[in-house]
PDB file of C-alpha atoms in Angstrom:
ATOM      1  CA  UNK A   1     151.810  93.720 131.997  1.00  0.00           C
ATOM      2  CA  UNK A   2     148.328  94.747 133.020  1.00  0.00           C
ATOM      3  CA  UNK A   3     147.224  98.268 132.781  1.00  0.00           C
ATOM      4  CA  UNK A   4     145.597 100.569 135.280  1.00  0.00           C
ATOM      5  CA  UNK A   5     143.183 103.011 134.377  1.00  0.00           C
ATOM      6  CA  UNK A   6     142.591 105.823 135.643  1.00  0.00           C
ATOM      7  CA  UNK A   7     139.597 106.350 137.606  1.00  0.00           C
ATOM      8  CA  UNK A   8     136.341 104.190 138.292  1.00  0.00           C
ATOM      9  CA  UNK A   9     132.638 103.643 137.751  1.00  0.00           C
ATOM     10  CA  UNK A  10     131.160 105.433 140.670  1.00  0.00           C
ATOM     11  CA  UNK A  11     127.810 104.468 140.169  1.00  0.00           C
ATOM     12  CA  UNK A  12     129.060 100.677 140.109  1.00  0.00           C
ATOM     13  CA  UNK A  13     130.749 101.870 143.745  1.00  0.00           C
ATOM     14  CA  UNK A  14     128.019 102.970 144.840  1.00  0.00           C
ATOM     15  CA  UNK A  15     125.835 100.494 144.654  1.00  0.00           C
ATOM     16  CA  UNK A  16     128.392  98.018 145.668  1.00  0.00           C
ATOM     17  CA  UNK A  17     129.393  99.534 149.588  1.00  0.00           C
ATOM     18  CA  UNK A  18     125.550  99.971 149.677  1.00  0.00           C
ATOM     19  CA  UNK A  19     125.269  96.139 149.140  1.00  0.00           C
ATOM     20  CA  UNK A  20     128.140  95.613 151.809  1.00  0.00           C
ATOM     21  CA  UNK A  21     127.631  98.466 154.385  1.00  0.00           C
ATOM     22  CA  UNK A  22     123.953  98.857 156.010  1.00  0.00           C
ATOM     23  CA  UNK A  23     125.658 101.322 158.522  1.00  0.00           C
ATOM     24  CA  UNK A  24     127.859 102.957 155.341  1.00  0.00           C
ATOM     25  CA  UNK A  25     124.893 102.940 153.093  1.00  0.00           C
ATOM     26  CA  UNK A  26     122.469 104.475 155.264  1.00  0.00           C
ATOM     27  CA  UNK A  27     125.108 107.623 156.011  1.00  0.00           C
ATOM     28  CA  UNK A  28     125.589 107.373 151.508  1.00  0.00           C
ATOM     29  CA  UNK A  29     122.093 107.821 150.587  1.00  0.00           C
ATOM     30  CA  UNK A  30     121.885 110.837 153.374  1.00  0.00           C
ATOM     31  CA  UNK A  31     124.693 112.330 151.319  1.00  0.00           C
ATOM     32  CA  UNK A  32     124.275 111.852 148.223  1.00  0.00           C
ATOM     33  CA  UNK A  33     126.407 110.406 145.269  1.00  0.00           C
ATOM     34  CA  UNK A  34     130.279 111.330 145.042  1.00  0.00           C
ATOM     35  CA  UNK A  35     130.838 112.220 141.542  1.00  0.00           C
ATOM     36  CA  UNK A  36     133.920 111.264 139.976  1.00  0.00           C
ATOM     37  CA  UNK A  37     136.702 113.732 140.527  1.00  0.00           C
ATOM     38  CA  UNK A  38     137.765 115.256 137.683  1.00  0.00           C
ATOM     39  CA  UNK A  39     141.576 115.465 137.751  1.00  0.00           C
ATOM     40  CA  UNK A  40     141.237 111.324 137.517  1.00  0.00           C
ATOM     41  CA  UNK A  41     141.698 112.423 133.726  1.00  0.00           C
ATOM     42  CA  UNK A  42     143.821 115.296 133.307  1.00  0.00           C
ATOM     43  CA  UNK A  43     147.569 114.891 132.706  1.00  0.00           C
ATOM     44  CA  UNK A  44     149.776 115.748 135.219  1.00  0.00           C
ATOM     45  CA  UNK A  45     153.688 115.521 136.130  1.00  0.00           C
ATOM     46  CA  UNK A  46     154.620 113.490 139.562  1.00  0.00           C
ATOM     47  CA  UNK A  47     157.276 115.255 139.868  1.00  0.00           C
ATOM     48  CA  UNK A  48     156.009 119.014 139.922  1.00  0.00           C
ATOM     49  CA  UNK A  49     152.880 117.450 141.801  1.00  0.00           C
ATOM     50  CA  UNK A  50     155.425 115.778 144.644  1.00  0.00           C
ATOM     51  CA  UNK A  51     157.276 119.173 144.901  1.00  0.00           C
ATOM     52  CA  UNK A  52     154.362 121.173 145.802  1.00  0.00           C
ATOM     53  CA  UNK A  53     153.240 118.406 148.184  1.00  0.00           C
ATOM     54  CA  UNK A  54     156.480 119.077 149.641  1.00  0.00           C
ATOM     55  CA  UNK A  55     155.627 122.802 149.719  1.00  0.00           C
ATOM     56  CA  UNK A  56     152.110 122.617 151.455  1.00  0.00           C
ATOM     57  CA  UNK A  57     152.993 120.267 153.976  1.00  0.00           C
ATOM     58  CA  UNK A  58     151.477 121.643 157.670  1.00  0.00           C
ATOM     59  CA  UNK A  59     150.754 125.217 155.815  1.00  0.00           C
ATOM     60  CA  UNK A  60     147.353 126.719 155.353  1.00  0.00           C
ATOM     61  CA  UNK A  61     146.729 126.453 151.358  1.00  0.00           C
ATOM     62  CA  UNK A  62     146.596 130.182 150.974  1.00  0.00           C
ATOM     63  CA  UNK A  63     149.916 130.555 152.832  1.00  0.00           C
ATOM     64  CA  UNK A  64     151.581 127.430 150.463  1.00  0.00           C
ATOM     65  CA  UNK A  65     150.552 128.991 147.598  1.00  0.00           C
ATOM     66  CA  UNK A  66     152.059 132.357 148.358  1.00  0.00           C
ATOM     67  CA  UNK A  67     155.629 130.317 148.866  1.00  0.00           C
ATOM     68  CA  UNK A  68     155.236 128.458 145.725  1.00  0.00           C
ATOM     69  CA  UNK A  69     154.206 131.882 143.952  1.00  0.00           C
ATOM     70  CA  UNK A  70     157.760 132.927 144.898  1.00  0.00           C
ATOM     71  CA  UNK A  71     159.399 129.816 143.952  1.00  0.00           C
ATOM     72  CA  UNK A  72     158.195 129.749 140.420  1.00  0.00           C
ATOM     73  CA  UNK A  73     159.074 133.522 140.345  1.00  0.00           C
ATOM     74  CA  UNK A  74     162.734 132.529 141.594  1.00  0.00           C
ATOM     75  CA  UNK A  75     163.560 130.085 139.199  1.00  0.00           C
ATOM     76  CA  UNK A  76     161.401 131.395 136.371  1.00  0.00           C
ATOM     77  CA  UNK A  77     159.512 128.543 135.627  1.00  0.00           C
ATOM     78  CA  UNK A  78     156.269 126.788 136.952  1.00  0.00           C
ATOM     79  CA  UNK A  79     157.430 123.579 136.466  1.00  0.00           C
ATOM     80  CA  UNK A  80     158.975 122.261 139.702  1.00  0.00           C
ATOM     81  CA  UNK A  81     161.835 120.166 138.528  1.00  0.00           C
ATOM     82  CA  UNK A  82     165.643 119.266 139.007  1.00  0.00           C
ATOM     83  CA  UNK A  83     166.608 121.097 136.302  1.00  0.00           C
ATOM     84  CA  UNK A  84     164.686 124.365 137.799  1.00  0.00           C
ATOM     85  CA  UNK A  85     165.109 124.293 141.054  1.00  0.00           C
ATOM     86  CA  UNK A  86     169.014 124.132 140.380  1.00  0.00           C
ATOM     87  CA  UNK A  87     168.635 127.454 139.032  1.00  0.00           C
ATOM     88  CA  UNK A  88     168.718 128.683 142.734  1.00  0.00           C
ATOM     89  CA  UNK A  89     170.457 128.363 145.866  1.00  0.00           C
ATOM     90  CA  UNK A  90     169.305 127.215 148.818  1.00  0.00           C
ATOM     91  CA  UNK A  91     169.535 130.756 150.243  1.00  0.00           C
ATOM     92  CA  UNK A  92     167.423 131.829 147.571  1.00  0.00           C
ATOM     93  CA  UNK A  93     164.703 128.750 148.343  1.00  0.00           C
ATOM     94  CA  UNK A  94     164.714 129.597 152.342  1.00  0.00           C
ATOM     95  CA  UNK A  95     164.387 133.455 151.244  1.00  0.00           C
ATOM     96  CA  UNK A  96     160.901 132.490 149.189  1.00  0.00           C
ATOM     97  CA  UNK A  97     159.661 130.906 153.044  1.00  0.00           C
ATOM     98  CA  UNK A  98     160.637 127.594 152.247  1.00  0.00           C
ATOM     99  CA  UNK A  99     161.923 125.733 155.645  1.00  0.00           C
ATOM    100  CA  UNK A 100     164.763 123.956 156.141  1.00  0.00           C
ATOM    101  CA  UNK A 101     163.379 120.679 156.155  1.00  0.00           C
ATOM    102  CA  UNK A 102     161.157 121.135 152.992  1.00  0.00           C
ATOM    103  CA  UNK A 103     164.567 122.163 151.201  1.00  0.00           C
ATOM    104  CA  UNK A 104     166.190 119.275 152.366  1.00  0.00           C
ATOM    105  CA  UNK A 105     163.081 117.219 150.798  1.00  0.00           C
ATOM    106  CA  UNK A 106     162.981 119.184 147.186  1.00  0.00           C
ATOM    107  CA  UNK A 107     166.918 118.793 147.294  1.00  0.00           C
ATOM    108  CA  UNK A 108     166.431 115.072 147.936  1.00  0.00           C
ATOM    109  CA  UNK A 109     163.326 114.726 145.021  1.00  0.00           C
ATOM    110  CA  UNK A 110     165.490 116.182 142.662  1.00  0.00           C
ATOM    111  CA  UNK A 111     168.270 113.884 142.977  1.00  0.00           C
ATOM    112  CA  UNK A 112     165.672 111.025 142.656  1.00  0.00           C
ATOM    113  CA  UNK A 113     164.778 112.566 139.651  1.00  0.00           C
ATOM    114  CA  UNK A 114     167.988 112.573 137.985  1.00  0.00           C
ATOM    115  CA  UNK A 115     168.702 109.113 139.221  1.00  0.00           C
ATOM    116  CA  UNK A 116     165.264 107.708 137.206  1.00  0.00           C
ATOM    117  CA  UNK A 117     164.168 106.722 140.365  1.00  0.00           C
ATOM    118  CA  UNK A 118     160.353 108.590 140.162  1.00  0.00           C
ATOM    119  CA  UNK A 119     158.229 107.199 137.411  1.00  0.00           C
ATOM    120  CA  UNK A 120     156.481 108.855 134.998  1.00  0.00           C
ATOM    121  CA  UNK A 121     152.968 108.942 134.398  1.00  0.00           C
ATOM    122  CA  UNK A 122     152.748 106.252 131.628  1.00  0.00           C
ATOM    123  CA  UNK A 123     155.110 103.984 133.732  1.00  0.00           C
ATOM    124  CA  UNK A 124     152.877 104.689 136.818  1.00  0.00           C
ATOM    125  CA  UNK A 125     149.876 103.166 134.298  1.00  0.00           C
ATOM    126  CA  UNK A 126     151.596  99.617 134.529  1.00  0.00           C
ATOM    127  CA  UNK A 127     152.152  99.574 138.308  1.00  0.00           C
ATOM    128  CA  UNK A 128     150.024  98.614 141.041  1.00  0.00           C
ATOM    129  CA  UNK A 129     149.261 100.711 144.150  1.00  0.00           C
ATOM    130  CA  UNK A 130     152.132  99.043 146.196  1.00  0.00           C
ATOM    131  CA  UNK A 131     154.640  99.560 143.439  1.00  0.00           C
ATOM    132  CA  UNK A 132     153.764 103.186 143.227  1.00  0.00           C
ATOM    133  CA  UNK A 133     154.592 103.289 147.441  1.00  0.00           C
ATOM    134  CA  UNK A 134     157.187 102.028 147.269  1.00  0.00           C
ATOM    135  CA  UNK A 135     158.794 104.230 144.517  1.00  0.00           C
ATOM    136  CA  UNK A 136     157.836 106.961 146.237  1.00  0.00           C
ATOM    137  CA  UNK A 137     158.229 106.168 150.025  1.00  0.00           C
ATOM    138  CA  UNK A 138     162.389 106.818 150.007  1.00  0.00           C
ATOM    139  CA  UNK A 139     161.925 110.653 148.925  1.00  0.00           C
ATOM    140  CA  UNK A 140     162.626 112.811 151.832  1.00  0.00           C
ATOM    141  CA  UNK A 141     159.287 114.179 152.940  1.00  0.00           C
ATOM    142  CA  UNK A 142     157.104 111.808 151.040  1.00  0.00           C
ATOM    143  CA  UNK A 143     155.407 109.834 153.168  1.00  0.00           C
ATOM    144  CA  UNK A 144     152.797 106.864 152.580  1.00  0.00           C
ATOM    145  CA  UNK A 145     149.799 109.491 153.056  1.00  0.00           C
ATOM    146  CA  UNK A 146     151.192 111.422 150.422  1.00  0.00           C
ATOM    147  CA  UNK A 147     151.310 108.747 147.882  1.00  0.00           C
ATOM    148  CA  UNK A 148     147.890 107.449 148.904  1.00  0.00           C
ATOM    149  CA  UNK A 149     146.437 111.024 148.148  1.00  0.00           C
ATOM    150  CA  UNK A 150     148.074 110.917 144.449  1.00  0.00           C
ATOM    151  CA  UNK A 151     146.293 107.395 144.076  1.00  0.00           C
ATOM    152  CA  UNK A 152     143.427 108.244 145.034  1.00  0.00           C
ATOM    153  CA  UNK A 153     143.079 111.812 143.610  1.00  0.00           C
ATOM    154  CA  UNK A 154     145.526 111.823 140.735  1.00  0.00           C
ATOM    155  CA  UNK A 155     145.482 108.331 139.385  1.00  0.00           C
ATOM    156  CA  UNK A 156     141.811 107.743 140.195  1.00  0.00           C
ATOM    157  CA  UNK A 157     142.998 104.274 142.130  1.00  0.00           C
ATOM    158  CA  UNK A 158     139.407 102.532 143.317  1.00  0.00           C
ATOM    159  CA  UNK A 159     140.503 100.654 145.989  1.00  0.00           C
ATOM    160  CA  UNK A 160     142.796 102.703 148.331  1.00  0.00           C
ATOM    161  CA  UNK A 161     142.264 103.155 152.245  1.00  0.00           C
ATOM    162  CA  UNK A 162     144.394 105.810 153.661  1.00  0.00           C
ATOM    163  CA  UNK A 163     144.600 104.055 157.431  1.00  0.00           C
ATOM    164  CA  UNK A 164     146.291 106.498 159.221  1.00  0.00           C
ATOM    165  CA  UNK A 165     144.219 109.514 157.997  1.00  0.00           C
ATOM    166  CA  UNK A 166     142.959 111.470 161.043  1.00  0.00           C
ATOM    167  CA  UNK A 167     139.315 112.651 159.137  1.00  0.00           C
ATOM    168  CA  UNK A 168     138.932 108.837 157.741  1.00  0.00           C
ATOM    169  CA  UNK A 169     139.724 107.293 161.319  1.00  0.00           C
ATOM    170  CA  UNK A 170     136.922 109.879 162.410  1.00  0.00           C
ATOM    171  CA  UNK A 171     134.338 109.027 160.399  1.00  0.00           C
ATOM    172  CA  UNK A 172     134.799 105.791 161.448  1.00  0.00           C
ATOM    173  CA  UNK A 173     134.210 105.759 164.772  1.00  0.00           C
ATOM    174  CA  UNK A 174     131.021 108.286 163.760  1.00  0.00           C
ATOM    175  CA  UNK A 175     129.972 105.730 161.370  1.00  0.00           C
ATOM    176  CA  UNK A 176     130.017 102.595 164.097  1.00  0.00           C
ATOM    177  CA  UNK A 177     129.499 105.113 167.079  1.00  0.00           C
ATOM    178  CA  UNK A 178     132.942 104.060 168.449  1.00  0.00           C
ATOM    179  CA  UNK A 179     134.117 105.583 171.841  1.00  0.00           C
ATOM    180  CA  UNK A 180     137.321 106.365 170.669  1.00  0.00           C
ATOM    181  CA  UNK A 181     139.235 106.940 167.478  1.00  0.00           C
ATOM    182  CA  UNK A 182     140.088 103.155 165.975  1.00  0.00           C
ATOM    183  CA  UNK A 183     143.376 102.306 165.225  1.00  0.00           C
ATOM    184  CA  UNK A 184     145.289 101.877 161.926  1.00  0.00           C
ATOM    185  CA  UNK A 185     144.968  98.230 162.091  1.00  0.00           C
ATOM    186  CA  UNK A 186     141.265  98.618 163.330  1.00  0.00           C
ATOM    187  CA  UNK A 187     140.322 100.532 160.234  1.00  0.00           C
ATOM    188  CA  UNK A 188     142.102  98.212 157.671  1.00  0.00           C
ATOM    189  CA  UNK A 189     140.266  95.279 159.522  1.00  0.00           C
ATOM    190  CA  UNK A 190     137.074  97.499 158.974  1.00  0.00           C
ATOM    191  CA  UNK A 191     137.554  98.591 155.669  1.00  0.00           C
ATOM    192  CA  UNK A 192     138.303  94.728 154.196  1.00  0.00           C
ATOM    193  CA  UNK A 193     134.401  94.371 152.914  1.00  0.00           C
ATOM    194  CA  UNK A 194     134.466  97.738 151.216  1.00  0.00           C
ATOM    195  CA  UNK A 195     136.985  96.332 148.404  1.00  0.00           C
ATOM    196  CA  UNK A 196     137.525  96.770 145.792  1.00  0.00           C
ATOM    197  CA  UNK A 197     136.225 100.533 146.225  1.00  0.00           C
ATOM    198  CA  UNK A 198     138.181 101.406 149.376  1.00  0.00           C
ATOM    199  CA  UNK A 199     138.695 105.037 147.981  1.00  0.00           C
ATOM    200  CA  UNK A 200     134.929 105.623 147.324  1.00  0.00           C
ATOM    201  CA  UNK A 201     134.326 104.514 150.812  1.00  0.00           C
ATOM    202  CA  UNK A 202     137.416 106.690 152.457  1.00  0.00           C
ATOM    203  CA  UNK A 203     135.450 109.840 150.511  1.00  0.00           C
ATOM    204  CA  UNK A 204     132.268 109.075 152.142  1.00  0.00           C
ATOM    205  CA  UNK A 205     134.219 108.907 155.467  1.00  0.00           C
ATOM    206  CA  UNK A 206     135.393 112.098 155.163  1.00  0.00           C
ATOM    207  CA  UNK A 207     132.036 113.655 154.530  1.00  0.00           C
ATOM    208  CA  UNK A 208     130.899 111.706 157.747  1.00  0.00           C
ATOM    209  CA  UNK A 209     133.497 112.971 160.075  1.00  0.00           C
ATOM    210  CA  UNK A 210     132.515 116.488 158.424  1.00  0.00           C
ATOM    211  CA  UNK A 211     128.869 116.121 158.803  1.00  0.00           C
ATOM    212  CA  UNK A 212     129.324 114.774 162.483  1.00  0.00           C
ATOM    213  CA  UNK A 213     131.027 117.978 163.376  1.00  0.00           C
ATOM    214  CA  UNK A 214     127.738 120.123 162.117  1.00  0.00           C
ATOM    215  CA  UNK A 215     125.135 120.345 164.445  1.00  0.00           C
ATOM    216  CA  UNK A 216     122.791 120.843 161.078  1.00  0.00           C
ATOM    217  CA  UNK A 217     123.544 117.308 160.221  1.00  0.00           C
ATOM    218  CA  UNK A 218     122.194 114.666 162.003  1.00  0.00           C
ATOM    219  CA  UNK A 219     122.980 110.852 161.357  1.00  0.00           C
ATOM    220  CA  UNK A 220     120.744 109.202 159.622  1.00  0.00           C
ATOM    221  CA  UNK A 221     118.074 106.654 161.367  1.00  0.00           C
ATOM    222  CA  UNK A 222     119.094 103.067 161.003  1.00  0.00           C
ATOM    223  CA  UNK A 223     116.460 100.293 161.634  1.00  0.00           C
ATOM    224  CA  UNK A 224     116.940  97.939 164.076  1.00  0.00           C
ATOM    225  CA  UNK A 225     118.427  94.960 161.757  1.00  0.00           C
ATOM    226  CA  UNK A 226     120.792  97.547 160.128  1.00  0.00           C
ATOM    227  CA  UNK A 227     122.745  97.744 163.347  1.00  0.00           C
ATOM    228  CA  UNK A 228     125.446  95.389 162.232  1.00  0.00           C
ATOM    229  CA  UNK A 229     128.028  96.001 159.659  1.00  0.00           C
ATOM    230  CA  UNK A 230     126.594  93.982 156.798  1.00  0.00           C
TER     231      UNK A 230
END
């Protein structure tokens, strides 16, 4: 069974989209390198990590972390588990500012849990992206974005393109000077010559679409025969 490590050479990325990209490398040097992200390497629990990506779903971080605050004071315990979260009702849970439907969804993660269903960290070493998806995917409120931000994030996953991201899709269409927002399909079709470093190229994306909405930052000049894609 082959083994996935965690993280990637980003120097090796680097130089590899610049190889690929004219139009990506131009907007990469303007940048700057991405360093690798530091939680590729520090343990964590899926579990506890789903629940409070259940929790700060559509909130404003400071407001999430005020409702997990009183969680973890409710059950006693900052680990976000089945076993912890039945320490409460659910008129307990909605009482800390947790809605309906995210109750519904940590209900629904903990009975995953108990059925085996969500794999640990070591298991999650042996299984490719899609695997990962697709153990995830049935949990109420865990959706493919979700997992893809774990991946990418969490596991340190090099090659992962989060299509239907809103701020990748953006820096997109800044990056090719599209009229519109491209589809899901569009940006899968674009992102095929950035593999196997997909994720390096989606962070870069998201610094474009940032760096397109400050007037401080202009694009960087392309010459003439770097108009094309590669």
């Amino acid at each position: 069974m082959p083994r996935y490590p965690r993280g990637f050479d980003v120097e090796q990325a680097f130089a590899h989209l610049c190889r690929r990209d004219r139009r990506l490398a131009a907007w990469m040097r303007r940048l700057g390198p991405i360093p690798a992200k530091p939680h590729w390497q520090a343990p964590f629990d899926p579990v506890d990590a789903l629940a409070r990506a259940i929790l700060y779903q559509q909130l404003s971080g400071k407001a999430a972390a005020t409702i997990v605050a009183r969680v973890e004071a409710a059950i006693g315990s900052d680990r976000l588990h089945a076993d912890t979260l039945a320490r409460v009702d659910d008129a307990t849970l909605r009482g800390c500012g947790v809605s309906a439907n995210k109750l519904l969804a940590l209900r629904d993660l903990a009975r995953h849990e108990e059925a085996g269903a969500i794999p640990s960290l070591r298991k999650m070493a042996g299984m490719d992206d899609a695997a990962i998806i697709a153990a995830l995917v049935p949990i109420r409120g865990i959706g493919r974005w979700t997992v893809e931000m774990m991946l990418m994030f969490r596991l340190g996953r090099p090659d992962v393109l989060p299509t239907d991201d809103l701020g990748i899709r953006k820096g997109v269409q800044v990056l090719d000077g599209l009229p519109a927002l491209p589809s899901a399909r569009a940006l899968a079709e674009r992102g095929q010559g950035w593999a196997p470093y997909r994720s390096y190229a989606a962070f870069y994306l998201w610094r474009i679409a940032e760096a397109a909405a400050s007037p401080a930052t202009p694009a960087p000049v392309r010459p003439a025969r770097a108009r094309g894609r590669t």
